[in-house]
XYZ file of C-alpha atoms in Angstrom:
741
model
C 26.124 -24.104 -17.778
C 29.604 -23.913 -16.252
C 30.271 -20.281 -17.245
C 28.669 -17.256 -15.626
C 25.543 -16.361 -17.628
C 25.881 -13.116 -19.586
C 23.010 -11.670 -17.540
C 25.289 -11.672 -14.481
C 28.103 -9.710 -16.137
C 28.855 -6.246 -14.701
C 27.661 -3.429 -16.974
C 31.051 -1.715 -17.042
C 32.389 -4.466 -19.352
C 29.881 -3.415 -22.024
C 29.127 0.247 -21.320
C 32.299 1.615 -19.747
C 32.946 2.715 -16.167
C 31.257 6.152 -16.054
C 27.865 5.110 -17.447
C 27.874 1.908 -15.369
C 28.652 3.919 -12.220
C 25.692 6.301 -12.725
C 23.316 3.399 -13.510
C 24.459 1.564 -10.374
C 24.379 4.531 -7.966
C 21.159 6.192 -9.116
C 19.012 3.425 -10.616
C 20.354 0.329 -8.802
C 21.244 -1.310 -12.139
C 24.485 -3.290 -11.855
C 24.464 -6.165 -14.353
C 23.517 -6.861 -17.963
C 20.395 -8.610 -16.657
C 19.428 -5.603 -14.513
C 19.503 -3.293 -17.554
C 17.670 -5.748 -19.831
C 14.947 -6.015 -17.156
C 14.721 -2.199 -16.870
C 11.683 -1.988 -19.133
C 10.211 1.183 -20.699
C 7.567 2.847 -18.522
C 5.624 3.672 -21.699
C 6.150 4.390 -25.406
C 5.645 7.695 -27.210
C 4.380 7.612 -30.792
C 5.172 9.953 -33.654
C 2.552 12.684 -33.455
C 1.389 11.608 -29.979
C 1.823 14.366 -27.425
C 1.724 13.838 -23.652
C -1.140 15.509 -21.785
C 0.854 18.325 -20.278
C -2.119 19.320 -18.118
C -1.713 16.103 -16.113
C 1.966 16.396 -15.190
C 2.521 15.739 -11.462
C 4.247 18.489 -9.463
C 7.659 17.800 -7.875
C 8.229 14.659 -9.936
C 10.946 13.981 -12.497
C 9.209 13.476 -15.866
C 10.062 12.851 -19.506
C 7.635 14.300 -22.070
C 7.441 14.269 -25.846
C 6.038 17.647 -26.897
C 6.070 20.402 -29.532
C 7.637 23.850 -29.233
C 5.009 26.549 -29.838
C 6.946 29.646 -28.765
C 10.474 30.685 -27.678
C 11.408 34.184 -26.467
C 14.262 35.886 -24.640
C 13.224 38.219 -21.787
C 15.418 40.755 -20.023
C 15.170 41.374 -16.254
C 17.045 43.212 -13.491
C 17.208 46.428 -15.588
C 18.567 44.533 -18.584
C 21.466 42.954 -16.722
C 19.913 39.452 -16.745
C 18.344 37.410 -19.538
C 16.204 34.302 -19.613
C 14.823 32.132 -22.405
C 11.189 31.085 -21.984
C 10.002 28.249 -24.236
C 6.365 27.155 -24.359
C 5.513 23.527 -25.157
C 1.968 22.554 -26.054
C -0.149 19.483 -26.727
C -3.709 20.784 -26.949
C -4.496 19.863 -23.313
C -2.235 22.347 -21.613
C 1.043 24.195 -21.674
C 4.431 23.565 -20.134
C 7.084 26.237 -19.862
C 10.829 25.647 -20.129
C 13.118 28.289 -18.670
C 16.875 28.755 -19.198
C 19.216 31.401 -17.732
C 22.813 32.399 -18.465
C 25.023 32.522 -21.507
C 23.769 29.303 -23.046
C 20.301 30.650 -23.843
C 21.134 31.501 -27.488
C 22.374 27.944 -28.100
C 19.059 26.622 -26.730
C 17.122 29.176 -28.823
C 18.694 27.799 -32.028
C 17.623 24.246 -31.079
C 14.163 24.988 -29.682
C 12.480 26.294 -32.827
C 8.647 26.571 -32.888
C 7.080 23.600 -34.703
C 9.783 21.083 -33.735
C 9.229 18.161 -31.416
C 11.568 16.839 -28.762
C 11.939 14.809 -25.606
C 12.267 16.961 -22.482
C 13.173 15.789 -18.978
C 13.240 17.583 -15.630
C 11.468 18.142 -12.327
C 8.035 19.768 -12.624
C 7.675 23.030 -10.693
C 5.320 26.025 -10.979
C 5.871 29.733 -11.623
C 2.868 32.085 -11.644
C 0.581 29.030 -11.779
C 2.223 27.733 -14.971
C 3.912 24.321 -14.831
C 7.574 24.688 -15.555
C 10.816 22.758 -16.113
C 13.884 24.766 -15.185
C 16.996 24.016 -17.294
C 15.616 20.668 -18.509
C 17.690 18.149 -20.424
C 16.289 17.591 -23.917
C 16.836 15.869 -27.244
C 15.130 17.085 -30.403
C 13.466 14.459 -32.589
C 13.745 14.044 -36.362
C 16.256 16.859 -36.755
C 18.640 14.923 -39.062
C 18.614 16.349 -42.568
C 18.471 12.965 -44.324
C 14.991 11.910 -45.428
C 15.744 8.287 -44.402
C 16.514 9.309 -40.825
C 13.313 11.358 -40.589
C 11.278 8.479 -42.030
C 12.874 5.994 -39.607
C 11.982 8.203 -36.682
C 8.488 8.828 -38.032
C 7.677 5.105 -37.865
C 9.328 4.417 -34.524
C 7.832 3.909 -31.073
C 9.983 5.851 -28.628
C 10.621 3.956 -25.358
C 10.491 6.195 -22.283
C 12.373 4.611 -19.370
C 12.117 5.115 -15.599
C 14.889 7.703 -15.255
C 16.490 10.226 -12.918
C 18.112 13.647 -13.275
C 21.592 12.082 -13.576
C 20.513 9.659 -16.339
C 17.696 10.778 -18.632
C 15.480 8.348 -20.525
C 17.293 8.760 -23.860
C 20.694 8.100 -22.234
C 19.302 4.822 -20.845
C 17.995 4.134 -24.360
C 21.466 4.772 -25.819
C 23.016 2.405 -23.232
C 20.501 -0.271 -24.258
C 21.395 0.254 -27.943
C 25.013 -0.613 -27.089
C 23.981 -3.572 -24.913
C 21.511 -5.032 -27.427
C 24.091 -4.746 -30.228
C 26.654 -6.667 -28.153
C 24.063 -9.365 -27.285
C 23.146 -9.723 -30.975
C 26.826 -10.065 -31.867
C 27.114 -13.158 -29.639
C 23.760 -14.539 -30.813
C 22.402 -14.292 -27.233
C 24.121 -17.642 -26.759
C 24.737 -17.272 -23.019
C 21.192 -16.133 -22.096
C 19.401 -18.908 -20.207
C 15.664 -19.278 -20.891
C 13.910 -20.230 -17.633
C 10.678 -21.493 -19.197
C 10.611 -25.210 -20.108
C 10.301 -25.554 -23.916
C 7.005 -27.462 -23.712
C 5.422 -24.749 -21.560
C 6.709 -21.906 -23.775
C 5.590 -23.423 -27.073
C 2.340 -24.730 -25.568
C 1.354 -21.223 -24.519
C 2.685 -19.563 -27.677
C 5.236 -17.399 -25.855
C 8.260 -15.740 -27.497
C 11.815 -16.995 -26.877
C 13.527 -14.790 -24.259
C 16.020 -12.951 -26.580
C 13.167 -12.021 -28.919
C 11.119 -10.728 -25.964
C 14.016 -8.486 -24.867
C 14.424 -7.154 -28.424
C 10.731 -6.405 -28.837
C 10.179 -4.780 -25.451
C 13.107 -2.379 -25.898
C 12.956 -1.780 -29.692
C 9.391 -2.520 -30.813
C 8.279 -1.908 -34.388
C 4.583 -2.065 -33.463
C 2.234 -2.147 -30.491
C 1.602 -5.834 -31.210
C 5.317 -6.536 -30.648
C 5.157 -4.751 -27.275
C 2.190 -6.904 -26.225
C 3.915 -10.132 -27.303
C 7.051 -9.168 -25.355
C 5.090 -8.192 -22.259
C 3.118 -11.449 -22.323
C 6.367 -13.431 -22.325
C 8.176 -11.355 -19.678
C 5.177 -11.419 -17.321
C 5.228 -15.210 -17.519
C 8.886 -15.292 -16.480
C 8.189 -13.292 -13.322
C 4.989 -15.117 -12.385
C 6.366 -18.578 -13.142
C 9.720 -18.281 -11.348
C 8.013 -16.868 -8.251
C 5.333 -19.576 -8.291
C 7.978 -22.306 -8.670
C 9.736 -20.951 -5.558
C 6.432 -20.999 -3.645
C 5.484 -24.457 -4.960
C 8.842 -25.814 -3.778
C 8.176 -24.237 -0.380
C 4.727 -25.874 -0.217
C 6.215 -29.213 -1.225
C 8.989 -29.014 1.408
C 6.404 -28.076 4.053
C 4.230 -31.039 3.154
C 7.173 -33.349 3.903
C 7.671 -32.046 7.471
C 6.221 -34.092 10.342
C 3.620 -32.572 12.670
C 1.474 -34.022 15.441
C -2.169 -34.425 14.313
C -4.421 -32.433 16.656
C -8.002 -33.740 16.730
C -10.211 -32.066 19.377
C -11.864 -34.384 21.914
C -15.649 -34.683 22.078
C -16.207 -33.683 25.727
C -13.337 -31.411 26.700
C -12.277 -27.760 26.719
C -13.502 -26.736 23.236
C -16.910 -28.360 23.771
C -17.244 -26.704 27.206
C -16.336 -23.321 25.675
C -18.799 -23.688 22.778
C -21.585 -24.657 25.182
C -21.164 -21.344 27.031
C -21.104 -19.023 23.995
C -23.848 -16.393 24.413
C -24.220 -16.105 20.590
C -24.104 -18.387 17.564
C -21.098 -18.394 15.263
C -21.627 -16.914 11.791
C -21.737 -19.283 8.802
C -18.348 -17.895 7.793
C -16.823 -18.633 11.210
C -18.167 -22.195 11.133
C -16.857 -22.819 7.591
C -13.374 -21.414 8.339
C -13.185 -23.340 11.652
C -13.944 -26.565 9.767
C -11.098 -25.837 7.294
C -8.699 -25.209 10.182
C -9.686 -28.348 12.139
C -9.294 -30.447 8.959
C -5.726 -29.091 8.597
C -4.908 -29.633 12.278
C -5.900 -33.299 11.987
C -3.168 -34.092 9.426
C 0.389 -35.311 10.028
C 1.909 -32.322 8.216
C 1.922 -28.758 9.522
C -1.011 -26.502 8.728
C 0.086 -23.357 6.917
C -3.022 -21.177 6.688
C -3.768 -17.483 6.229
C -6.976 -16.260 7.897
C -7.972 -12.895 6.548
C -11.105 -11.001 7.315
C -12.704 -7.642 7.736
C -12.111 -5.633 10.870
C -14.497 -7.097 13.465
C -15.386 -10.238 11.505
C -14.537 -12.482 14.467
C -11.070 -13.797 13.566
C -10.004 -13.901 17.233
C -12.931 -16.196 18.065
C -11.944 -18.583 15.231
C -8.296 -18.566 16.366
C -9.264 -19.134 20.013
C -11.389 -22.194 19.108
C -8.419 -23.612 17.165
C -6.150 -23.029 20.202
C -8.626 -24.715 22.551
C -8.847 -27.700 20.190
C -5.039 -28.068 20.315
C -5.033 -27.804 24.152
C -7.575 -30.659 24.176
C -4.938 -32.900 22.569
C -2.359 -32.116 25.285
C -0.617 -29.480 23.150
C 0.007 -25.779 23.715
C -0.885 -22.772 21.590
C 0.997 -19.475 21.321
C -0.428 -16.220 19.943
C 2.139 -13.684 18.752
C 0.918 -10.054 18.760
C 2.827 -7.058 17.345
C 2.463 -4.664 20.321
C 2.139 -4.881 24.102
C -1.182 -3.015 23.967
C -2.559 -5.610 21.564
C -1.104 -8.576 23.499
C -2.690 -7.262 26.718
C -5.985 -6.643 24.917
C -6.010 -10.193 23.476
C -5.151 -11.664 26.898
C -7.927 -9.672 28.548
C -10.594 -10.512 25.936
C -9.642 -14.225 25.730
C -9.704 -14.704 29.530
C -13.053 -12.863 29.659
C -14.490 -15.073 26.896
C -13.243 -18.243 28.618
C -14.249 -17.288 32.180
C -13.305 -20.027 34.680
C -12.073 -22.191 31.767
C -8.996 -19.909 31.792
C -8.245 -20.832 35.416
C -7.143 -24.451 34.952
C -5.439 -25.907 38.037
C -6.529 -22.909 40.139
C -9.041 -22.813 42.973
C -12.473 -22.325 41.402
C -11.190 -23.213 37.937
C -13.381 -25.310 35.639
C -12.790 -29.053 35.276
C -11.576 -28.888 31.660
C -9.803 -25.539 32.098
C -6.269 -24.495 31.284
C -4.049 -21.558 32.234
C -3.872 -18.575 29.866
C -0.668 -16.613 30.446
C 0.656 -13.302 29.140
C 4.337 -12.843 28.286
C 5.705 -9.411 27.317
C 9.095 -7.755 27.550
C 8.102 -5.344 30.298
C 6.682 -7.853 32.828
C 8.110 -7.888 36.342
C 10.652 -10.604 37.173
C 8.357 -12.669 39.414
C 5.439 -12.668 36.943
C 7.793 -13.519 34.096
C 9.406 -16.393 36.017
C 5.976 -17.857 36.800
C 4.836 -17.558 33.169
C 8.005 -19.316 31.926
C 7.477 -22.090 34.487
C 3.839 -22.550 33.402
C 4.983 -22.922 29.777
C 7.783 -25.417 30.340
C 5.652 -27.625 32.623
C 2.660 -27.465 30.287
C 0.363 -25.964 32.966
C -0.351 -23.060 30.585
C -2.155 -24.338 27.502
C -2.337 -20.884 25.927
C 0.248 -18.081 25.932
C -0.273 -14.653 24.407
C 2.747 -12.449 23.953
C 4.899 -10.096 21.943
C 8.319 -10.871 20.431
C 9.331 -11.720 24.040
C 7.930 -15.202 23.242
C 10.821 -15.760 20.831
C 13.654 -15.319 23.345
C 15.935 -18.267 24.106
C 14.729 -18.535 27.714
C 11.182 -19.403 26.572
C 10.670 -23.183 26.419
C 7.420 -25.039 25.729
C 6.262 -28.431 26.956
C 4.548 -29.296 23.634
C 3.945 -26.376 21.240
C 1.281 -27.505 18.777
C -0.057 -24.271 17.224
C 1.383 -20.827 16.522
C -1.108 -18.028 15.760
C 0.478 -14.885 14.321
C -1.703 -11.763 14.518
C -1.113 -9.044 11.946
C 1.515 -10.959 9.993
C 2.941 -7.885 8.223
C 4.257 -6.497 11.529
C 6.738 -9.348 12.047
C 10.037 -10.123 10.377
C 10.159 -13.625 8.970
C 13.005 -14.521 11.337
C 10.752 -13.790 14.340
C 7.958 -16.055 13.134
C 10.431 -18.757 12.201
C 12.112 -18.617 15.625
C 8.771 -19.239 17.367
C 7.911 -22.190 15.102
C 11.351 -23.655 15.836
C 10.318 -24.077 19.498
C 7.961 -26.916 18.600
C 8.749 -30.375 19.924
C 6.577 -33.221 21.060
C 7.427 -36.233 23.201
C 11.132 -35.467 22.921
C 11.109 -35.174 19.115
C 11.282 -31.939 17.131
C 7.975 -31.384 15.421
C 6.869 -28.355 13.385
C 3.868 -26.666 15.027
C 0.824 -25.865 12.927
C 0.734 -22.197 11.809
C -2.251 -19.859 11.542
C -1.543 -16.342 10.263
C -4.251 -13.684 10.801
C -4.624 -10.307 9.153
C -7.362 -7.690 9.277
C -5.975 -6.015 6.149
C -7.874 -7.880 3.454
C -5.627 -8.974 0.602
C -6.884 -9.301 -2.989
C -6.746 -12.912 -4.207
C -3.934 -12.123 -6.642
C -1.734 -10.706 -3.889
C -2.476 -13.638 -1.618
C -1.487 -16.052 -4.417
C 1.705 -14.093 -5.095
C 2.886 -13.213 -1.619
C 1.370 -16.022 0.448
C 1.378 -18.671 -2.253
C 2.631 -21.219 0.259
C -0.348 -20.592 2.577
C -3.847 -21.939 2.183
C -6.230 -18.980 2.463
C -9.464 -18.672 4.444
C -11.593 -15.538 4.223
C -14.105 -14.177 6.753
C -16.143 -11.603 4.861
C -19.272 -11.644 7.013
C -19.668 -9.377 10.045
C -21.263 -10.868 13.191
C -24.793 -9.778 14.061
C -25.010 -6.607 16.144
C -22.181 -4.726 14.371
C -23.249 -1.205 13.459
C -22.642 0.722 10.237
C -19.823 3.308 10.174
C -20.271 6.609 8.330
C -17.013 8.165 7.064
C -16.487 11.797 5.980
C -13.481 13.845 4.860
C -13.019 17.104 6.817
C -11.121 19.653 4.644
C -9.571 21.586 7.547
C -7.711 24.153 5.430
C -10.485 25.087 2.975
C -13.330 24.908 5.511
C -12.138 25.554 9.096
C -15.768 25.579 10.314
C -15.924 21.865 9.383
C -13.128 21.210 11.895
C -15.005 23.179 14.576
C -18.082 21.045 13.810
C -15.917 17.892 14.210
C -15.225 18.752 17.861
C -18.911 19.595 18.412
C -19.813 16.098 17.134
C -17.293 14.513 19.535
C -18.830 16.466 22.426
C -22.363 15.408 21.369
C -21.371 11.723 21.318
C -19.750 11.976 24.763
C -22.831 13.745 26.141
C -24.873 10.843 24.721
C -22.841 8.440 26.899
C -20.296 7.354 24.277
C -16.522 7.726 23.822
C -14.158 8.900 21.087
C -10.675 8.311 19.660
C -8.496 11.044 18.159
C -5.497 9.674 16.234
C -2.356 11.666 15.320
C 0.694 10.584 13.289
C 3.295 11.689 15.876
C 3.840 11.524 19.668
C 5.346 14.976 20.261
C 7.668 14.117 23.191
C 11.278 15.361 23.496
C 12.679 12.483 21.437
C 10.073 13.079 18.757
C 10.649 16.842 18.661
C 14.350 16.485 17.766
C 13.610 14.501 14.617
C 10.579 16.712 13.823
C 12.735 19.870 14.075
C 15.282 18.381 11.661
C 12.535 17.337 9.249
C 10.890 20.774 9.523
C 14.159 22.586 8.763
C 14.734 20.341 5.753
C 11.090 20.720 4.694
C 11.199 24.539 4.918
C 14.381 24.569 2.857
C 12.625 22.490 0.209
C 9.333 24.367 0.519
C 7.481 21.457 2.070
C 4.521 21.416 4.459
C 4.538 21.526 8.253
C 5.458 18.509 10.433
C 2.637 16.050 11.229
C 0.403 16.778 14.221
C 1.423 15.236 17.558
C -0.610 13.452 20.243
C 0.676 15.499 23.198
C 0.082 18.861 21.437
C -3.375 17.979 20.149
C -4.504 16.510 23.515
C -3.423 19.691 25.344
C -5.172 21.940 22.783
C -8.400 19.929 22.899
C -8.489 19.745 26.709
C -7.966 23.503 26.971
C -10.226 24.414 24.031
C -13.064 22.676 22.160
C -13.224 19.633 24.490
C -12.664 21.471 27.785
C -14.391 19.711 30.689
C -14.224 16.262 29.072
C -11.872 13.534 30.381
C -9.098 13.554 27.756
C -6.178 11.068 28.030
C -3.221 10.137 25.818
C -1.837 6.779 24.660
C 1.355 6.178 22.669
C 4.104 3.615 22.210
C 6.752 5.292 24.399
C 4.632 5.299 27.576
C 5.559 2.854 30.343
C 3.694 -0.470 29.848
C 1.828 -0.145 33.165
C 0.703 3.367 32.238
C -0.468 2.167 28.806
C -2.412 -0.704 30.320
C -3.934 1.602 32.946
C -5.179 4.068 30.294
C -6.644 1.262 28.159
C -8.362 -0.291 31.196
C -9.912 3.039 32.213
C -10.976 3.770 28.623
C -12.572 0.300 28.352
C -14.328 0.914 31.696
C -15.773 4.223 30.460
C -13.676 6.388 32.798
C -12.066 8.269 29.869
C -14.162 10.240 27.338
C -11.621 10.943 24.610
C -8.452 8.954 23.925
C -5.844 10.870 21.890
C -3.461 8.228 20.536
C -0.987 7.195 17.881
C -1.692 4.159 15.682
C -0.920 1.983 18.717
C -4.726 1.497 18.779
C -4.801 0.425 15.117
C -5.529 -3.273 15.589
C -7.298 -5.423 18.142
C -8.449 -2.685 20.542
C -12.091 -3.412 21.320
C -14.207 -0.848 23.196
C -17.818 -1.205 21.972
C -18.884 2.085 23.610
C -16.557 4.107 21.311
C -18.535 5.647 18.476
C -16.303 8.383 16.977
C -12.874 8.123 15.361
C -11.207 11.432 14.367
C -7.992 10.940 12.352
C -5.816 14.075 12.191
C -3.566 14.544 9.121
C -5.397 11.561 7.651
C -3.554 11.994 4.325
C -0.332 10.914 6.077
C -1.717 7.378 6.616
C -2.112 4.551 4.090
C -5.502 3.317 2.906
C -5.305 0.008 4.792
C -4.212 1.787 7.967
C -7.181 4.187 7.778
C -9.521 1.208 7.307
C -7.976 -0.515 10.330
C -8.350 2.586 12.501
C -11.947 3.111 11.402
C -12.690 -0.469 12.521
C -12.170 0.582 16.165
C -15.636 2.239 16.206
C -19.106 0.878 15.455
C -18.308 -2.238 17.497
C -21.426 -1.972 19.651
C -25.101 -1.275 19.046
C -24.636 2.472 18.310
C -23.594 3.564 14.783
C -19.967 4.594 14.245
C -18.615 7.837 12.797
C -15.135 8.271 11.289
C -13.877 11.782 10.400
C -10.761 12.087 8.217
C -9.238 15.517 8.898
C -6.854 16.696 6.174
C -5.282 19.795 4.645
C -4.764 18.056 1.275
C -6.214 20.075 -1.599
C -9.177 18.657 -3.480
C -7.536 17.387 -6.700
C -4.488 15.831 -5.021
C -3.768 12.058 -4.987
C -3.895 12.172 -1.155
C -7.436 13.573 -1.247
C -8.491 10.978 -3.859
C -7.246 8.286 -1.473
C -9.264 9.714 1.447
C -12.395 10.011 -0.707
C -12.015 6.299 -1.594
C -11.880 5.360 2.103
C -14.963 7.496 2.803
C -16.818 5.899 -0.103
C -16.565 2.205 0.849
C -16.356 -0.046 3.913
C -15.172 -2.987 1.780
C -11.627 -3.769 2.900
C -10.913 -5.882 -0.194
C -11.865 -2.977 -2.466
C -9.702 -0.590 -0.420
C -6.731 -2.936 -0.488
C -6.970 -2.966 -4.293
C -6.922 0.855 -4.328
C -3.977 0.845 -1.920
C -2.086 -1.588 -4.109
C -2.851 0.317 -7.305
C -1.365 3.429 -5.714
C 1.670 1.753 -4.156
C 2.080 -0.822 -6.933
C 4.241 -3.790 -6.054
C 7.154 -2.051 -4.351
C 6.791 -3.848 -1.054
C 4.410 -6.644 -2.006
C 7.110 -9.296 -1.997
C 8.096 -8.616 1.567
C 10.768 -6.169 0.482
C 10.393 -4.344 3.777
C 11.276 -7.599 5.535
C 14.048 -8.886 3.296
C 15.600 -5.552 2.351
C 15.652 -6.269 -1.375
C 14.064 -4.683 -4.398
C 10.872 -6.184 -5.804
C 11.558 -8.576 -8.682
C 8.206 -7.679 -10.267
C 8.988 -5.240 -13.058
C 6.480 -6.286 -15.716
C 3.862 -8.246 -13.773
C 1.311 -6.270 -11.783
C -0.359 -8.549 -9.267
C -3.531 -6.508 -9.294
C -4.044 -6.759 -13.087
C -2.493 -10.082 -14.094
C -4.600 -12.521 -12.116
C -4.970 -14.943 -15.036
C -1.207 -15.172 -15.592
C -0.534 -15.723 -11.874
C -3.216 -18.419 -11.580
C -1.984 -20.239 -14.703
C 1.668 -19.957 -13.593
C 0.750 -21.363 -10.186
C -0.893 -24.375 -11.836
C 2.075 -25.025 -14.167
C 4.594 -24.550 -11.322
C 2.692 -26.948 -9.048
C 2.690 -29.690 -11.708
C 6.410 -29.264 -12.468
C 7.464 -29.279 -8.786
C 5.231 -32.285 -7.997
C 6.981 -34.258 -10.754
C 10.526 -32.967 -10.072
C 10.886 -31.137 -6.696
C 14.643 -30.566 -7.168
C 14.181 -29.387 -10.800
C 16.942 -31.841 -11.781
C 15.632 -32.051 -15.359
C 15.336 -28.254 -15.679
C 18.777 -26.744 -14.968
C 17.892 -23.510 -16.805
C 14.947 -22.982 -14.457
C 17.227 -23.597 -11.454
C 19.625 -20.934 -12.778
C 16.791 -18.443 -13.274
C 15.495 -19.186 -9.789
C 18.916 -18.368 -8.348
C 19.197 -15.182 -10.420
C 15.682 -13.764 -10.018
C 15.122 -14.821 -6.428
C 18.402 -13.883 -4.839
C 19.438 -15.583 -1.629
C 17.708 -13.066 0.641
C 14.332 -13.363 -1.041
C 14.648 -17.147 -1.233
C 15.123 -17.093 2.552
C 12.152 -14.775 2.914
C 9.938 -17.198 0.983
C 11.454 -20.120 2.839
C 10.485 -18.695 6.208
C 7.253 -16.965 5.205
């Protein structure tokens, strides 16, 4: 174990400098291990032809297809020549086009009836899909019968590739690499799975899995290899999370048991409604956790409007009852202000502790944001350090060094995905009790429902509670796609519907992807110039432009206001207050209203350029309407054409209100690129074989095995190979991400 494992060796030692340089710069493959883990995207079979009709436009593809026709055409009065080659597969046609002197060389190679692998970017010419000057390699062209027979029985691996390094060049590089590994007997490759686990589950040894995934002789070999390699990814990740859970369980925390006749009881007695069964069940789970001597680490996920804030508030009040403080971290000032307003309204005089007219069991609820005036900020800081404020709601301003707590017992993080792990960790580090450092309990909330597999993979160190029941009185929301380009009269009808709702005493949101101020316009102009050069579509619609057009046109006479992130905080708060009070008819906004904004009188949500938003974001935005007794309406305005992936995504949102179903669709489209917190840790996903949406059984089994191993040997002293794999697969940055998650 003293030498560097072969998987860590730079590729240039085996492949030479030029190939290694291209693999590093264009595919982010630097080491032997990187290339061995660069698995085929799929496998082509002899006689199998790709469905050419399904090729995506503007993407770099590799196809295995047959030449049906090849002809030279003259143009420009005979001065220019081009070779047009037609490939076919029974489902459609694909044209190859070559210009210049080399066309006769290509014509000799591309003979009708022969098959080959072709790679290039898919474009169109006269409505025919086309590859211009593609790279290609003909198959089975060797004269020897043995070579043809060998190819005839082979599965051809097609690798994720790029224009600088086609699939077959990656395949050639792997031939060289695999030969060199065979020559050394794979002796320096460390197998991370404990022998008992591997043999008990009938999994291949690691070298054999690499051989079979890259050079399979049958589909059964591919399946065996995939089964083994999926286990590696699931198991190593689950071991990291199990170690995190174990370390957390060793930390000290102050048990927080609510008192019988104090703040929480007084609050519950005043509630004008009964909690749902789901809210009661989740609250019980949280209070059980809070009563232990180790920090709670719980994820509370639930549908938009399922009452998560109420559950979190009751937990905070329970902690205040024990003499502790609770902090709620919100991602934006608008949301922090909204939470502060709704929590103080729900608590009434219980939020005026120590003030004239305040209730006997009350406490102070303070707001802390970056834009507060000096005097208000100084008072808030004083209330926190003395303990007068039991509850504080704020943005990242809560994390600054100047903020000190008297006894921080609970941290509630709203919309977890908006915060870097360092920010959450910094707030938890402020916990201390009676002079000793104690880790506060942690409750993470999200309104973007996460499929169980993702929760187990990404938040494996958190216990999960789900609120999937909407409180009584919530109204249904109808959602429709408005195809603005194909049917402009549908867009006109959209604005008529908004006007009808306003005339009926209700209010509306219109959401746009961009602000449209001077700062915005500079970057939009650059993007537009680049887009025009590349033949792309127009820039996204902007709040300021759309608001002006609506106020002067289809919504003339209505009270139209704007809201976006670059407005002054006071101005933002003023607009939200007036909208909540019914003094604004139509609010044209960016996604600043995406989470937490609660105006029950709003019944219509119009989302412009809806195809530019993700599925979960659209679901979040839609949740802003239908919050009162009147039914909600969400209109997704888009210029995406009917068969496009963007339109498919919008149709899925229109079809279901189930956030868990939508999050599965979102994940299937995005795959796992950012599932492991890549956006937060800046590193590439280590999931190359495992798909968290499809491999639930593997993840669940790996979690169980990992838990048992870590419980018996937290430091993995008896499993040095697993330690090595943990270091290699979960590099230092991701280990830190998991450690702070």
